[in-house]
Short mmCIF file of C-alpha atoms in Angstrom, two decimals:
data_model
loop_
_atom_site.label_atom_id
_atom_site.label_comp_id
_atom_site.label_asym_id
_atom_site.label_seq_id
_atom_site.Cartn_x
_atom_site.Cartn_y
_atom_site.Cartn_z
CA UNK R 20 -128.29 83.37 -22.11
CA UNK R 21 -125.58 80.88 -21.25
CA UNK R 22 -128.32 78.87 -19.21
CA UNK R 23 -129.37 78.19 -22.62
CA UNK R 24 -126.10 76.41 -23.47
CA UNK R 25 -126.32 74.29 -20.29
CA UNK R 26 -129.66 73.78 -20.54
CA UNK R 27 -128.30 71.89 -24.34
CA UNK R 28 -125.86 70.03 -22.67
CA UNK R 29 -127.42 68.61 -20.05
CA UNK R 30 -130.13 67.12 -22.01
CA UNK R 31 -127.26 66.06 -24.32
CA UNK R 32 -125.48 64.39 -21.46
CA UNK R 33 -129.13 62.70 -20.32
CA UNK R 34 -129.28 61.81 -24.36
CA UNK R 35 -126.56 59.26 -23.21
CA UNK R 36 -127.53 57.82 -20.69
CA UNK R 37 -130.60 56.34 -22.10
CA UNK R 38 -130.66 53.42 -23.81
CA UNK R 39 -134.22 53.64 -25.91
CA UNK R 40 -132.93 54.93 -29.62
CA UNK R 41 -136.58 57.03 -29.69
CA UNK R 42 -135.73 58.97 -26.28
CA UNK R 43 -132.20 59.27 -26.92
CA UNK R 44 -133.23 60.91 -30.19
CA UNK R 45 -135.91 62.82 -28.89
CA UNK R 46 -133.68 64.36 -26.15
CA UNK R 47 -131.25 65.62 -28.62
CA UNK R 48 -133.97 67.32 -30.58
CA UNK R 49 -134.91 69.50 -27.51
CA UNK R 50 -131.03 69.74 -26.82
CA UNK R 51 -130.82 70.80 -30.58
CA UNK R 52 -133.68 73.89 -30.22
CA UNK R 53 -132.20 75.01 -27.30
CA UNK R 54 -128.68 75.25 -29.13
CA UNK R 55 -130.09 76.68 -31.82
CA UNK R 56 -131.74 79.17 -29.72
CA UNK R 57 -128.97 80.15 -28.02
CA UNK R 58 -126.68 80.64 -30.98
CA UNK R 59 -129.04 82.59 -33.02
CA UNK R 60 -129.11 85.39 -29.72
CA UNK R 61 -125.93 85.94 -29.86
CA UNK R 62 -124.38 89.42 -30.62
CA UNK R 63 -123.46 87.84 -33.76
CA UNK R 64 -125.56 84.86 -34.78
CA UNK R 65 -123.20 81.42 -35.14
CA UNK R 66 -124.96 80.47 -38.67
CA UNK R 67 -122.69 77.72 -39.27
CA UNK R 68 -123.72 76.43 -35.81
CA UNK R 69 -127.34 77.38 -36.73
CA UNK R 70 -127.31 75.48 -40.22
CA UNK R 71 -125.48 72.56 -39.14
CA UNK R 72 -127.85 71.75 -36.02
CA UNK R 73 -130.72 72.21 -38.44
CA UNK R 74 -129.49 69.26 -40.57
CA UNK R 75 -129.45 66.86 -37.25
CA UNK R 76 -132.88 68.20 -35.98
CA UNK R 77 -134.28 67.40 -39.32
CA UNK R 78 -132.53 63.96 -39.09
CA UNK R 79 -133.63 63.13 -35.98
CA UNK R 80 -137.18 64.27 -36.15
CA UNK R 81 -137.31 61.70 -39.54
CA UNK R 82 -135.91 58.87 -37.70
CA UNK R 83 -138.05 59.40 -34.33
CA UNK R 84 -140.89 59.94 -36.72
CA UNK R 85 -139.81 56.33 -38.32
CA UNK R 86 -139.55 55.05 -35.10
CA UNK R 87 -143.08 55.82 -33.89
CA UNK R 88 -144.72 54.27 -36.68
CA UNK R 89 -142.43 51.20 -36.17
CA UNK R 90 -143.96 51.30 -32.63
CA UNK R 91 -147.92 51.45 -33.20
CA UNK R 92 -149.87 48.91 -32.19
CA UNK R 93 -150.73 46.28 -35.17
CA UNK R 94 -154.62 45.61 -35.04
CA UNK R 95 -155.92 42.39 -37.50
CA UNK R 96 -158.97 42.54 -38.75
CA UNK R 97 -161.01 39.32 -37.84
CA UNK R 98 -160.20 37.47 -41.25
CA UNK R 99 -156.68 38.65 -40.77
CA UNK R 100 -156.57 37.15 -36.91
CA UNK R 101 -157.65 33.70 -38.68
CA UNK R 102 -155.18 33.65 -41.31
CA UNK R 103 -152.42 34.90 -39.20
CA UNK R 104 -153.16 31.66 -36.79
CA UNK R 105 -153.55 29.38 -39.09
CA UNK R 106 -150.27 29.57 -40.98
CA UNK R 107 -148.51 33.00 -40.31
CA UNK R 108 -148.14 32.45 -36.05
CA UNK R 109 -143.91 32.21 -36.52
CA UNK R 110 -144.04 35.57 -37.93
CA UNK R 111 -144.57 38.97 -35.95
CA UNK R 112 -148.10 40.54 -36.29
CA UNK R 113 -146.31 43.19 -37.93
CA UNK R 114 -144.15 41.19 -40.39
CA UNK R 115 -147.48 39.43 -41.15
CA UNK R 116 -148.99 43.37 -41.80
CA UNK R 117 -145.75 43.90 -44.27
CA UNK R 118 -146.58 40.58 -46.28
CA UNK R 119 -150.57 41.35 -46.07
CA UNK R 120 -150.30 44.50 -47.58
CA UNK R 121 -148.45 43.46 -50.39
CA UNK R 122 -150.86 40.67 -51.18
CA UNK R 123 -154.57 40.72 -52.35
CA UNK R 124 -157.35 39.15 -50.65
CA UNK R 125 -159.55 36.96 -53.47
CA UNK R 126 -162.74 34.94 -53.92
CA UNK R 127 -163.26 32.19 -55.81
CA UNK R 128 -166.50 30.22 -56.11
CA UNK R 129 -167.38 26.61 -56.40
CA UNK R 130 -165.05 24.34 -59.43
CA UNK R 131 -163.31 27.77 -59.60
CA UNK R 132 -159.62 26.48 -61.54
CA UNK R 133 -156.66 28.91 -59.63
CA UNK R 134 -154.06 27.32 -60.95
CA UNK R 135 -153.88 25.97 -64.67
CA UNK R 136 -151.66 22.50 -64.89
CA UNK R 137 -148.24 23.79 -67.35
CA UNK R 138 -149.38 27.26 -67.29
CA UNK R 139 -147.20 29.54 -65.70
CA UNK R 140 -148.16 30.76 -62.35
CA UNK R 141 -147.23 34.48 -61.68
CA UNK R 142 -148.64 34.01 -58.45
CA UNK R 143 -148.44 32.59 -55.02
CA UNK R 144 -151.67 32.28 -52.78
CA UNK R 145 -152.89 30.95 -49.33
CA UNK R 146 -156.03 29.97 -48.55
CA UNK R 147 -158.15 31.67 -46.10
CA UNK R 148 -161.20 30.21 -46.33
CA UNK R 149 -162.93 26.80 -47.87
CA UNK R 150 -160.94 24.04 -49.48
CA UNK R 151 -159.22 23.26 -52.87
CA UNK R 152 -158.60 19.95 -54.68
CA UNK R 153 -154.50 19.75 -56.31
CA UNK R 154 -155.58 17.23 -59.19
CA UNK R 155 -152.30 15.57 -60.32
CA UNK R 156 -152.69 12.19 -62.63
CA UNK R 157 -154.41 9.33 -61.10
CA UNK R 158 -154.44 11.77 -57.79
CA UNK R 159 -156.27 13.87 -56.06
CA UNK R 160 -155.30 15.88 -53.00
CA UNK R 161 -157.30 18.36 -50.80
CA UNK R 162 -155.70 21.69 -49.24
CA UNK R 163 -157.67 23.38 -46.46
CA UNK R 164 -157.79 26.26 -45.09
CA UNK R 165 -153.97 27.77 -43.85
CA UNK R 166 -152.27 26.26 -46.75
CA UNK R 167 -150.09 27.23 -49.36
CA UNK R 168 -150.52 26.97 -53.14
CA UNK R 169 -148.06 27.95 -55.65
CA UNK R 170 -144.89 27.23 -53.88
CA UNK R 171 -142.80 24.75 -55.96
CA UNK R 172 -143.34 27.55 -59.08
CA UNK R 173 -142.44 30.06 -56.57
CA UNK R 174 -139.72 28.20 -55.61
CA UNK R 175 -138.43 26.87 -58.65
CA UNK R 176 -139.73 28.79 -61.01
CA UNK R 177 -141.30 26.17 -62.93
CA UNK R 178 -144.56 25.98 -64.34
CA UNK R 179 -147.14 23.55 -62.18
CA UNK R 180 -147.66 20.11 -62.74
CA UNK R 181 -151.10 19.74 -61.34
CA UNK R 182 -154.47 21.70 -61.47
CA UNK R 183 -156.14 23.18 -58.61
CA UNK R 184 -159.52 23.48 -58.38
CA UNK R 185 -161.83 25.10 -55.34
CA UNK R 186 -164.24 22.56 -54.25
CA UNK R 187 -166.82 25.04 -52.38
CA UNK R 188 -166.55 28.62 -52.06
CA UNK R 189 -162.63 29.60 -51.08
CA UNK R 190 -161.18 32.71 -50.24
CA UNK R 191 -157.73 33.06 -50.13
CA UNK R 192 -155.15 35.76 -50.35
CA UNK R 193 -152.78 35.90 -53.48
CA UNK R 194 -149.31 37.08 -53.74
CA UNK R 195 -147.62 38.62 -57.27
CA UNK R 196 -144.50 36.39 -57.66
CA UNK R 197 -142.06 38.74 -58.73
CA UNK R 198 -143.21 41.66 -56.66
CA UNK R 199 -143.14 39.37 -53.30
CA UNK R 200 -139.63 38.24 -54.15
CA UNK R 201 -138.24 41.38 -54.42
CA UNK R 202 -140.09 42.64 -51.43
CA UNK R 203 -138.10 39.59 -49.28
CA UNK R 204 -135.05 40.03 -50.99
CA UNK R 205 -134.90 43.65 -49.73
CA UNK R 206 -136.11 42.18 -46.02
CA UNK R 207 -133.87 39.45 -45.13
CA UNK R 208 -135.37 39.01 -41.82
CA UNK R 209 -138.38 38.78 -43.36
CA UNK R 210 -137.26 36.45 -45.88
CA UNK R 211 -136.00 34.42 -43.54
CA UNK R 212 -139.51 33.78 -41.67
CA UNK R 213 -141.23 33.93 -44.64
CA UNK R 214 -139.53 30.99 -46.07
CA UNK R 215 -139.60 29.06 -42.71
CA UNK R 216 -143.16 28.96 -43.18
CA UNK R 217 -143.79 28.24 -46.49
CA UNK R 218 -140.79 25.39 -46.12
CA UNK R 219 -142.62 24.05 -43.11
CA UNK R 220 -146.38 23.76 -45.84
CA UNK R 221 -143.76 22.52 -48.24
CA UNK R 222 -142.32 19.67 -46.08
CA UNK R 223 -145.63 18.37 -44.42
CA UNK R 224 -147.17 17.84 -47.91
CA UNK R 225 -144.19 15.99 -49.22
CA UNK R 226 -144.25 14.09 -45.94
CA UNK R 227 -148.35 13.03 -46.97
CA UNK R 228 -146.98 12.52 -50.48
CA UNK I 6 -122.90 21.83 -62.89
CA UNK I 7 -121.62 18.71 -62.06
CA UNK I 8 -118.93 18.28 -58.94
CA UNK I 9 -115.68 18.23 -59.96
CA UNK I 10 -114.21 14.65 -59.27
CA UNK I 11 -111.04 16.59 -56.92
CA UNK I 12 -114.37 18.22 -54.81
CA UNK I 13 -116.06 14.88 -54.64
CA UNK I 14 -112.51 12.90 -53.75
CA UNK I 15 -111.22 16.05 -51.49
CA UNK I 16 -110.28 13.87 -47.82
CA UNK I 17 -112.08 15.72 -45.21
CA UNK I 18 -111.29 14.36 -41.34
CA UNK I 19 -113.47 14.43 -38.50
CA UNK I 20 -113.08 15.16 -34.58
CA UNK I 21 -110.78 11.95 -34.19
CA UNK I 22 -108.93 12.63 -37.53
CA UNK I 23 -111.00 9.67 -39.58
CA UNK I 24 -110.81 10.84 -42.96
CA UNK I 25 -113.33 10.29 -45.73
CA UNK I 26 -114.33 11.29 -49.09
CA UNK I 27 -116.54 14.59 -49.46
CA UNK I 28 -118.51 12.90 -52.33
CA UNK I 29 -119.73 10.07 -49.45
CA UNK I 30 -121.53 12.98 -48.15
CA UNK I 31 -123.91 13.51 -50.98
CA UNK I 32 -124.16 10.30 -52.26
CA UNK I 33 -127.55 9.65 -50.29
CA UNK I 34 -128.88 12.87 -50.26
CA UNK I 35 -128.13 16.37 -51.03
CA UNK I 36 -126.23 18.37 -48.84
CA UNK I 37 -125.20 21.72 -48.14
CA UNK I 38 -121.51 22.03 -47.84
CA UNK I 39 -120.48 25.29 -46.08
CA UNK I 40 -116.70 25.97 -46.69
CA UNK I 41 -115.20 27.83 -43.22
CA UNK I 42 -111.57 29.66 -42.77
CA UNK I 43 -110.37 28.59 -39.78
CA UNK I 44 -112.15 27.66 -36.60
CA UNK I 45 -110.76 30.37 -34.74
CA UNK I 46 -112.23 33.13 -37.35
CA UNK I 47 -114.60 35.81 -36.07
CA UNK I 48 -116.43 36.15 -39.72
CA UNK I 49 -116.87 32.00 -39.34
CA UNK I 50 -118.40 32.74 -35.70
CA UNK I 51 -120.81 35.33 -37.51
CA UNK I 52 -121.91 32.89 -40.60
CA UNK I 53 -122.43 29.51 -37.62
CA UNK I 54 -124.12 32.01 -35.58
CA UNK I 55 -126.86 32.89 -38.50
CA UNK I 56 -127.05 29.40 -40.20
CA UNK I 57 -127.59 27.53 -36.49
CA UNK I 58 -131.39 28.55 -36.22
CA UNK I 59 -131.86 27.27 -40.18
CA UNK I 60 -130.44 23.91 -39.81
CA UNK I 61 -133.64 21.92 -38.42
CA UNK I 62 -135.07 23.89 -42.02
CA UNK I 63 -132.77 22.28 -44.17
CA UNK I 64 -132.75 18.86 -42.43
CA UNK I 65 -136.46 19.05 -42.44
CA UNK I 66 -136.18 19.69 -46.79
CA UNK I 67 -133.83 16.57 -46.76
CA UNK I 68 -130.43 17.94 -47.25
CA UNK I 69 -127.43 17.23 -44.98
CA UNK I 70 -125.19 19.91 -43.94
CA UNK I 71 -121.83 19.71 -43.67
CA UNK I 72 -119.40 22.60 -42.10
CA UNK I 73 -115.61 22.43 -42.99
CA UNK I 74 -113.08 24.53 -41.56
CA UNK I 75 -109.44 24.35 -42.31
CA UNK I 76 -107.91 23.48 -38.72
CA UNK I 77 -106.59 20.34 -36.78
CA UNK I 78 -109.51 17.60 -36.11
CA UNK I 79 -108.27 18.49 -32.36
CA UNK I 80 -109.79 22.09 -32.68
CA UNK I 81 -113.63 20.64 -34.17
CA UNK I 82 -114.69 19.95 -30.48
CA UNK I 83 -114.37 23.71 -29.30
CA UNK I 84 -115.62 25.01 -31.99
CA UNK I 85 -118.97 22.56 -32.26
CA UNK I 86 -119.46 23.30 -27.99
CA UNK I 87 -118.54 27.36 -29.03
CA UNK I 88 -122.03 27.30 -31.24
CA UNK I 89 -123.99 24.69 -29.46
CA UNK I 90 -124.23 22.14 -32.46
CA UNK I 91 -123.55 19.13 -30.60
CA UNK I 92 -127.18 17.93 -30.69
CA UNK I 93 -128.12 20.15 -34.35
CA UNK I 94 -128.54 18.09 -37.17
CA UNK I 95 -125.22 19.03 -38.72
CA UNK I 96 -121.10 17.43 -39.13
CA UNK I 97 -118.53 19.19 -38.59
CA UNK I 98 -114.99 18.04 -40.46
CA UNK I 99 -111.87 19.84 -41.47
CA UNK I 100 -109.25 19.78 -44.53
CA UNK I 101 -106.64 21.01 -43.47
CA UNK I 102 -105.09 19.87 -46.67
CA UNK I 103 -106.94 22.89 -48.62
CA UNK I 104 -108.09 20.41 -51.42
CA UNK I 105 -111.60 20.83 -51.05
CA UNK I 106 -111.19 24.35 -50.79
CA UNK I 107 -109.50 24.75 -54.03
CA UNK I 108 -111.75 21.87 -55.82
CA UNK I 109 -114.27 24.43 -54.94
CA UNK I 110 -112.75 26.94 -56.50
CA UNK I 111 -112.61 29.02 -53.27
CA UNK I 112 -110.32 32.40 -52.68
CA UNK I 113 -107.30 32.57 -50.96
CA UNK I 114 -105.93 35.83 -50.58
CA UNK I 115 -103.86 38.39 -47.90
CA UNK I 116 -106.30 41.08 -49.18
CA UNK I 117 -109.15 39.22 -48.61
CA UNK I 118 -108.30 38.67 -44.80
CA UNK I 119 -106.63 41.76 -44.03
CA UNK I 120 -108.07 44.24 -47.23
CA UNK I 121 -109.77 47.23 -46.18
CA UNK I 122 -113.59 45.08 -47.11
CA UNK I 123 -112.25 42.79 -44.61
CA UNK I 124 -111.78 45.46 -42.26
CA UNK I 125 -115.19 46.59 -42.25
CA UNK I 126 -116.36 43.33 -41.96
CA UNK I 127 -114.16 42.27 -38.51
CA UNK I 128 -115.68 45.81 -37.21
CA UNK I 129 -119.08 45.03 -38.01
CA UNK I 130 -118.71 41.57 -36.18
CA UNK I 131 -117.08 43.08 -33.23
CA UNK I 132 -119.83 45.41 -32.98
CA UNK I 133 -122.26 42.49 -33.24
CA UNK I 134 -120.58 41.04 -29.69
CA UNK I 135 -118.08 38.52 -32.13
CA UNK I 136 -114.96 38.22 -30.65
CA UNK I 137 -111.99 37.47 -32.02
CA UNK I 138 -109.87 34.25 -31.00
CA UNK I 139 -106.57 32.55 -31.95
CA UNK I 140 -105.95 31.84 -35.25
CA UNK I 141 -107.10 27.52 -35.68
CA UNK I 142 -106.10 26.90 -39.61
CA UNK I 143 -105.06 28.47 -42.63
CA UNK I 144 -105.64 32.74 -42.20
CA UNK I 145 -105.59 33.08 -45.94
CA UNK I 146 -108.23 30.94 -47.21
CA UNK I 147 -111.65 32.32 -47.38
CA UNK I 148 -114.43 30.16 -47.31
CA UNK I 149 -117.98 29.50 -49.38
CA UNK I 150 -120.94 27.37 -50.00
CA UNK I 151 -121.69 24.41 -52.64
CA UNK I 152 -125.26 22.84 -52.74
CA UNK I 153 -125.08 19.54 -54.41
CA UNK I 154 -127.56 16.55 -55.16
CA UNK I 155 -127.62 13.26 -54.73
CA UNK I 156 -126.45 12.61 -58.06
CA UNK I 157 -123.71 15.11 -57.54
CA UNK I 158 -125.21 17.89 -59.38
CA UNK I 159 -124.29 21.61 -57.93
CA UNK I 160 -127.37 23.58 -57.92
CA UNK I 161 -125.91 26.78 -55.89
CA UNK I 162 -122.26 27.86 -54.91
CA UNK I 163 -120.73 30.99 -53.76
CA UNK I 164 -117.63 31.99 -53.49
CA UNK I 165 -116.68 34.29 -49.99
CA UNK I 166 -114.55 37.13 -51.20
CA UNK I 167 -113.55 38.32 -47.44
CA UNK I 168 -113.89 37.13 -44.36
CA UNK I 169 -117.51 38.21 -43.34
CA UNK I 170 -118.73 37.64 -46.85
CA UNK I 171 -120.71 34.32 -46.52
CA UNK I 172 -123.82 32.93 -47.94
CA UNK I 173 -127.30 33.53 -47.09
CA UNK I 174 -128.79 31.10 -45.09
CA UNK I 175 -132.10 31.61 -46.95
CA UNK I 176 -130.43 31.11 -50.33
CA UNK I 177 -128.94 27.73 -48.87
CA UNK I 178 -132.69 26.82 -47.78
CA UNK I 179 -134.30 27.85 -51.22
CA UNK I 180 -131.80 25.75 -52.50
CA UNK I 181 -132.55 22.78 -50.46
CA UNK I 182 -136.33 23.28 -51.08
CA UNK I 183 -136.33 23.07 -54.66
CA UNK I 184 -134.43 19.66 -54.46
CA UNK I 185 -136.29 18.44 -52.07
CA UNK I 186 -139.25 19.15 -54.82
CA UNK I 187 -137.28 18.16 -57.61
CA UNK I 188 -137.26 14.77 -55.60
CA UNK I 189 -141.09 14.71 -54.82
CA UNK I 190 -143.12 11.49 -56.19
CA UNK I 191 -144.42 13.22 -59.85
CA UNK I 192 -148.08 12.74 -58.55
CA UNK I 193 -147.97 15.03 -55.39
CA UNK I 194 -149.52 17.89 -54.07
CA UNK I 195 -146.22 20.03 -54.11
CA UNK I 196 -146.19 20.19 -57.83
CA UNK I 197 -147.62 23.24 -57.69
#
């Protein structure tokens, strides 16, 4: 039964040479059985041995688990693919998946108002699809398709200073304020591309301004 | 929060030991002043390292940054070639005098550079490929961040209480957003 006990090792020892977290991981699962096995034929079985090597196999079958799913392949839908190149291309298909999925995708039709001038926005929202008018006093400005709306309350907290209204048929996804900010403050990373694009939308219209 | 006159009168020199007022820096625009310990710190290298890639960000909201370490004007050129910021949109001056560290109400403390937090925090680095170098300043001081308008207004500071605690780049860009709103023409599409 010793080969058992080698058998552990070596695939520990191999566990160290490689330099991929997942295969390092998964090697030390096998490694783990194979301990396991070993101790529980003994004359006497080694429980503590048995006990603690279930806590690591557990561990490590989580984490490679984690891994994997880290690891899949991210697949955009076509309206997703559009958005994603319109203003999301300095973020990772995947980072875009995170922010997606914590968003809503909405329609608005024709004179729709989104956003109510001194009413406070809870929200912050991109448009997909059509094009909005930001109606300001003695001014009125169009936003296409890729950008944002909502960012100086999102920002600043303050409540808008100017309505905006869809001029034709928009759709557009739409962020909860307070959910999204918590989301990036727990994803620095994240937070940090996230606000790289939104400062980019920001900067280009006060450029036009 | 308005600068305290010793922040805004605090002599900071540059590379050939010109001195000038800290308030000339925000007189124009708002700027980002990022307090550093001493060029030679490891927990400095770490906070350059992860503000470098966010400087175009805050030039591009209108705010001037401003790094100030705590060593000779001789040591500014090493450290500016040690992080590549000789063509980034950022100065690079020293106080050696501590003023404008303590105008800014900044720490400086043994426990803070040698205290078990501070511990942690030179591992961390070192495990992040930092390396440590020869001390280029005061060891004791500990730095921080002010964000200030043009008017002299502070709209964010934060006080580093070791020496790998340091603030968030994306906090220092939100910041510079919302002035760069705040200064947007009242009829613009930003006001949103």
């Amino acid at each position: 039964m010793a080969y058992l006990l080698h058998a552990a090792n070596v695939l520990y020892l191999l566990s160290y040479l490689v330099k991929d977290i997942l295969w390092l991981r998964l090697l030390t699962v096998v490694a783990g059985v194979l301990l396991m096995t070993w101790a529980f034929l003994q004359p006497q079985p080694v429980w503590a041995s048995l006990a603690w090597n279930s806590v690591f196999l557990c561990i490590n079958l989580y984490q490679s688990w984690l891994l994997v799913l880290e690891r899949r392949p991210v697949r955009l839908s076509e309206r997703e693919t559009l958005l994603y190149r319109l203003a999301f291309r300095s973020l990772t298909p995947r980072e875009f998946v995170k922010l997606l999925a914590l968003g809503r995708w909405e329609e608005a039709s024709a004179e729709t108002r989104i956003v109510e001038r001194a009413r406070g926005l809870d929200r912050l929202m991109v448009i997909a699809s059509g094009r909005t008018a930001v109606k300001v006093p003695g001014r009125v400005v169009e936003l296409g398709e890729g950008r944002f709306v909502g960012e100086m309350s999102f920002i600043t907290g303050e409540a808008p200073t100017a309505d905006v209204v869809a001029i034709d048929a928009i759709r557009y996804v739409s962020w909860p304020k307070a959910e999204l900010k918590t989301f990036l403050a727990q994803h620095p990373p994240l937070r940090a591309a996230w606000q790289a694009v939104l400062g980019a939308d920001l900067v280009s219209k006060l450029r036009a301004a | 929060m308005v600068a305290p006159p010793s922040l805004a009168d605090a002599i900071v020199l540059d590379r050939a030991g010109q001195g000038r007022r800290l308030g000339s820096l925000w007189e124009t625009q708002p700027c980002v002043v990022v307090m550093l310990r001493h060029f030679g710190c490891i927990g400095c290298d770490v906070t350059v390292t992860e503000l470098a890639p966010r400087l175009a960000e805050l030039h591009a909201a209108g705010a001037r940054t401003v790094l100030v370490g705590n060593g000779a004007p001789a040591a500014i050129d090493g450290f500016v070639e040690r992080h590549a910021l000789g063509d980034k949109p950022v100065d690079v001056v020293t106080d050696p005098t501590l003023a404008a560290f303590r105008a800014a109400g900044l720490v400086r403390s043994a426990w803070a550079t040698f205290g078990p937090r501070a511990i942690v925090d030179y591992v961390r680095a070192m495990g992040a490929g930092f390396v440590p170098r020869k001390t280029a300043g005061d060891n004791l001081q500990q730095g921080g961040a002010v964000v200030v308008d043009a008017g002299g207004r502070v709209v964010f500071h934060h006080v580093s209480r070791s020496l790998g605690d340091h603030a968030d780049g994306s906090d220092l860009v939100d910041a510079a957003l919302g002035l760069a709103i705040g200064l947007a023409p009242a009829a613009s599409p930003v006001r949103v």
